[in-house]
Amino acid sequence: MHDPLSTGRRLASRAIAWQGGATALTALAFLPLGARYALAAAVGGGAVFAGSFLAALLALGGGVQPAGMAMGRLLLGVVVKWVVVFAVLGLGLAGMRLPPLPMLVGVLAATLAFVLAHLLKNR
């Protein structure tokens, strides 16, 4: 019997793990420039990581539901993800005064890791 929810959870877990790894590698790459640059990269990637984690919880946590409810949960997950991303980035820029370029690189690395995890899902 095919269980699409467990397949979705497994794919989301893999993508989130890849995002965590990409974030860590990006922070390590910025470490020679200083701790603030590494922290900025970690905050940028961590924002996407946290947003993706919350989106997966919202979208896949409700069990089997009617199509309209499932679509609503998916949309809510996407909205929450990007609200979290922008809130954490705003906190990093305004509250912590971190450099913006490493934050942006962290966001891009985590986002590309998400895409790569989905492209390589069958391998």
PDB file of C-alpha atoms in Angstrom:
ATOM      1  CA  MET A   1       0.000   0.000   0.000  1.00  0.00           C
ATOM      2  CA  HIS A   2       1.336   3.433  -0.965  1.00  0.00           C
ATOM      3  CA  ASP A   3       1.325   6.093   1.761  1.00  0.00           C
ATOM      4  CA  PRO A   4       1.875   9.527   0.188  1.00  0.00           C
ATOM      5  CA  LEU A   5       2.131  11.246   3.585  1.00  0.00           C
ATOM      6  CA  SER A   6       5.074   9.135   4.703  1.00  0.00           C
ATOM      7  CA  THR A   7       6.736   9.737   1.332  1.00  0.00           C
ATOM      8  CA  GLY A   8       6.222  13.472   1.749  1.00  0.00           C
ATOM      9  CA  ARG A   9       7.558  13.409   5.313  1.00  0.00           C
ATOM     10  CA  ARG A  10      10.610  11.456   4.235  1.00  0.00           C
ATOM     11  CA  LEU A  11      11.321  13.870   1.371  1.00  0.00           C
ATOM     12  CA  ALA A  12      10.822  16.900   3.634  1.00  0.00           C
ATOM     13  CA  SER A  13      13.154  15.410   6.254  1.00  0.00           C
ATOM     14  CA  ARG A  14      15.825  14.777   3.638  1.00  0.00           C
ATOM     15  CA  ALA A  15      15.514  18.295   2.219  1.00  0.00           C
ATOM     16  CA  ILE A  16      15.707  19.859   5.692  1.00  0.00           C
ATOM     17  CA  ALA A  17      18.784  17.781   6.525  1.00  0.00           C
ATOM     18  CA  TRP A  18      20.448  18.941   3.296  1.00  0.00           C
ATOM     19  CA  GLN A  19      19.616  22.529   4.210  1.00  0.00           C
ATOM     20  CA  GLY A  20      21.231  22.095   7.606  1.00  0.00           C
ATOM     21  CA  GLY A  21      24.357  20.666   6.014  1.00  0.00           C
ATOM     22  CA  ALA A  22      24.554  23.424   3.419  1.00  0.00           C
ATOM     23  CA  THR A  23      24.112  26.044   6.140  1.00  0.00           C
ATOM     24  CA  ALA A  24      26.908  24.542   8.227  1.00  0.00           C
ATOM     25  CA  LEU A  25      29.260  24.356   5.233  1.00  0.00           C
ATOM     26  CA  THR A  26      28.491  27.938   4.266  1.00  0.00           C
ATOM     27  CA  ALA A  27      29.159  29.166   7.802  1.00  0.00           C
ATOM     28  CA  LEU A  28      32.445  27.252   7.831  1.00  0.00           C
ATOM     29  CA  ALA A  29      33.402  28.795   4.494  1.00  0.00           C
ATOM     30  CA  PHE A  30      32.917  32.293   5.952  1.00  0.00           C
ATOM     31  CA  LEU A  31      34.768  31.523   9.191  1.00  0.00           C
ATOM     32  CA  PRO A  32      38.190  32.694   7.873  1.00  0.00           C
ATOM     33  CA  LEU A  33      36.671  36.159   7.363  1.00  0.00           C
ATOM     34  CA  GLY A  34      35.596  36.357  10.983  1.00  0.00           C
ATOM     35  CA  ALA A  35      33.032  35.079  13.442  1.00  0.00           C
ATOM     36  CA  ARG A  36      30.449  37.736  12.495  1.00  0.00           C
ATOM     37  CA  TYR A  37      30.563  36.651   8.849  1.00  0.00           C
ATOM     38  CA  ALA A  38      30.187  32.998   9.803  1.00  0.00           C
ATOM     39  CA  LEU A  39      27.313  33.872  12.144  1.00  0.00           C
ATOM     40  CA  ALA A  40      25.635  35.886   9.391  1.00  0.00           C
ATOM     41  CA  ALA A  41      25.840  32.928   6.999  1.00  0.00           C
ATOM     42  CA  ALA A  42      24.474  30.639   9.707  1.00  0.00           C
ATOM     43  CA  VAL A  43      21.594  33.032  10.416  1.00  0.00           C
ATOM     44  CA  GLY A  44      20.724  33.277   6.713  1.00  0.00           C
ATOM     45  CA  GLY A  45      20.747  29.540   6.154  1.00  0.00           C
ATOM     46  CA  GLY A  46      19.160  28.905   9.537  1.00  0.00           C
ATOM     47  CA  ALA A  47      16.252  31.163   8.607  1.00  0.00           C
ATOM     48  CA  VAL A  48      15.469  29.026   5.573  1.00  0.00           C
ATOM     49  CA  PHE A  49      16.055  25.842   7.592  1.00  0.00           C
ATOM     50  CA  ALA A  50      13.631  26.954  10.335  1.00  0.00           C
ATOM     51  CA  GLY A  51      11.060  28.127   7.813  1.00  0.00           C
ATOM     52  CA  SER A  52      11.200  24.842   5.912  1.00  0.00           C
ATOM     53  CA  PHE A  53      10.885  22.868   9.139  1.00  0.00           C
ATOM     54  CA  LEU A  54       7.766  24.797  10.177  1.00  0.00           C
ATOM     55  CA  ALA A  55       6.314  24.536   6.668  1.00  0.00           C
ATOM     56  CA  ALA A  56       6.770  20.766   6.705  1.00  0.00           C
ATOM     57  CA  LEU A  57       5.116  20.505  10.124  1.00  0.00           C
ATOM     58  CA  LEU A  58       2.136  22.552   8.982  1.00  0.00           C
ATOM     59  CA  ALA A  59       1.745  20.997   5.558  1.00  0.00           C
ATOM     60  CA  LEU A  60       2.289  17.354   6.493  1.00  0.00           C
ATOM     61  CA  GLY A  61       1.164  17.233  10.101  1.00  0.00           C
ATOM     62  CA  GLY A  62      -2.600  17.046   9.639  1.00  0.00           C
ATOM     63  CA  GLY A  63      -2.962  13.494   8.366  1.00  0.00           C
ATOM     64  CA  VAL A  64      -5.330  12.564   5.567  1.00  0.00           C
ATOM     65  CA  GLN A  65      -7.749  15.416   4.850  1.00  0.00           C
ATOM     66  CA  PRO A  66     -10.021  16.612   2.066  1.00  0.00           C
ATOM     67  CA  ALA A  67      -8.266  18.221  -0.880  1.00  0.00           C
ATOM     68  CA  GLY A  68      -9.252  21.785  -0.021  1.00  0.00           C
ATOM     69  CA  MET A  69      -7.959  21.439   3.531  1.00  0.00           C
ATOM     70  CA  ALA A  70      -4.720  19.828   2.351  1.00  0.00           C
ATOM     71  CA  MET A  71      -4.157  22.620  -0.164  1.00  0.00           C
ATOM     72  CA  GLY A  72      -4.858  25.200   2.520  1.00  0.00           C
ATOM     73  CA  ARG A  73      -2.261  23.585   4.802  1.00  0.00           C
ATOM     74  CA  LEU A  74       0.296  23.631   1.987  1.00  0.00           C
ATOM     75  CA  LEU A  75      -0.356  27.314   1.294  1.00  0.00           C
ATOM     76  CA  LEU A  76      -0.215  28.148   5.000  1.00  0.00           C
ATOM     77  CA  GLY A  77       3.107  26.303   5.236  1.00  0.00           C
ATOM     78  CA  VAL A  78       4.606  28.319   2.384  1.00  0.00           C
ATOM     79  CA  VAL A  79       3.390  31.616   3.845  1.00  0.00           C
ATOM     80  CA  VAL A  80       4.713  30.751   7.308  1.00  0.00           C
ATOM     81  CA  LYS A  81       8.050  29.687   5.835  1.00  0.00           C
ATOM     82  CA  TRP A  82       8.662  33.011   4.131  1.00  0.00           C
ATOM     83  CA  VAL A  83       7.366  35.044   7.070  1.00  0.00           C
ATOM     84  CA  VAL A  84       9.874  33.230   9.284  1.00  0.00           C
ATOM     85  CA  VAL A  85      12.675  33.727   6.750  1.00  0.00           C
ATOM     86  CA  PHE A  86      12.086  37.472   6.436  1.00  0.00           C
ATOM     87  CA  ALA A  87      11.595  37.921  10.182  1.00  0.00           C
ATOM     88  CA  VAL A  88      14.875  36.162  11.000  1.00  0.00           C
ATOM     89  CA  LEU A  89      16.713  38.057   8.257  1.00  0.00           C
ATOM     90  CA  GLY A  90      15.304  41.330   9.562  1.00  0.00           C
ATOM     91  CA  LEU A  91      16.384  40.412  13.081  1.00  0.00           C
ATOM     92  CA  GLY A  92      19.866  39.549  11.813  1.00  0.00           C
ATOM     93  CA  LEU A  93      20.217  42.777   9.860  1.00  0.00           C
ATOM     94  CA  ALA A  94      18.542  45.272  12.190  1.00  0.00           C
ATOM     95  CA  GLY A  95      18.789  43.613  15.576  1.00  0.00           C
ATOM     96  CA  MET A  96      22.198  41.952  15.394  1.00  0.00           C
ATOM     97  CA  ARG A  97      23.695  44.211  12.692  1.00  0.00           C
ATOM     98  CA  LEU A  98      25.195  41.267  10.810  1.00  0.00           C
ATOM     99  CA  PRO A  99      26.749  41.737   7.364  1.00  0.00           C
ATOM    100  CA  PRO A 100      24.122  41.207   4.651  1.00  0.00           C
ATOM    101  CA  LEU A 101      26.189  39.420   1.997  1.00  0.00           C
ATOM    102  CA  PRO A 102      26.978  36.292   4.068  1.00  0.00           C
ATOM    103  CA  MET A 103      23.333  36.166   5.137  1.00  0.00           C
ATOM    104  CA  LEU A 104      22.247  36.209   1.518  1.00  0.00           C
ATOM    105  CA  VAL A 105      24.770  33.506   0.637  1.00  0.00           C
ATOM    106  CA  GLY A 106      23.423  31.392   3.526  1.00  0.00           C
ATOM    107  CA  VAL A 107      19.867  31.821   2.236  1.00  0.00           C
ATOM    108  CA  LEU A 108      20.925  30.869  -1.290  1.00  0.00           C
ATOM    109  CA  ALA A 109      22.907  27.845  -0.122  1.00  0.00           C
ATOM    110  CA  ALA A 110      20.004  26.504   1.952  1.00  0.00           C
ATOM    111  CA  THR A 111      17.516  27.154  -0.852  1.00  0.00           C
ATOM    112  CA  LEU A 112      19.720  25.428  -3.433  1.00  0.00           C
ATOM    113  CA  ALA A 113      20.184  22.491  -1.060  1.00  0.00           C
ATOM    114  CA  PHE A 114      16.395  22.196  -0.855  1.00  0.00           C
ATOM    115  CA  VAL A 115      16.132  22.118  -4.637  1.00  0.00           C
ATOM    116  CA  LEU A 116      19.002  19.651  -4.947  1.00  0.00           C
ATOM    117  CA  ALA A 117      17.442  17.314  -2.369  1.00  0.00           C
ATOM    118  CA  HIS A 118      14.231  17.260  -4.395  1.00  0.00           C
ATOM    119  CA  LEU A 119      16.082  16.676  -7.672  1.00  0.00           C
ATOM    120  CA  LEU A 120      18.016  13.752  -6.214  1.00  0.00           C
ATOM    121  CA  LYS A 121      15.062  12.194  -4.365  1.00  0.00           C
ATOM    122  CA  ASN A 122      15.130   8.974  -6.396  1.00  0.00           C
ATOM    123  CA  ARG A 123      18.844   8.337  -6.096  1.00  0.00           C
TER     124      ARG A 123
END
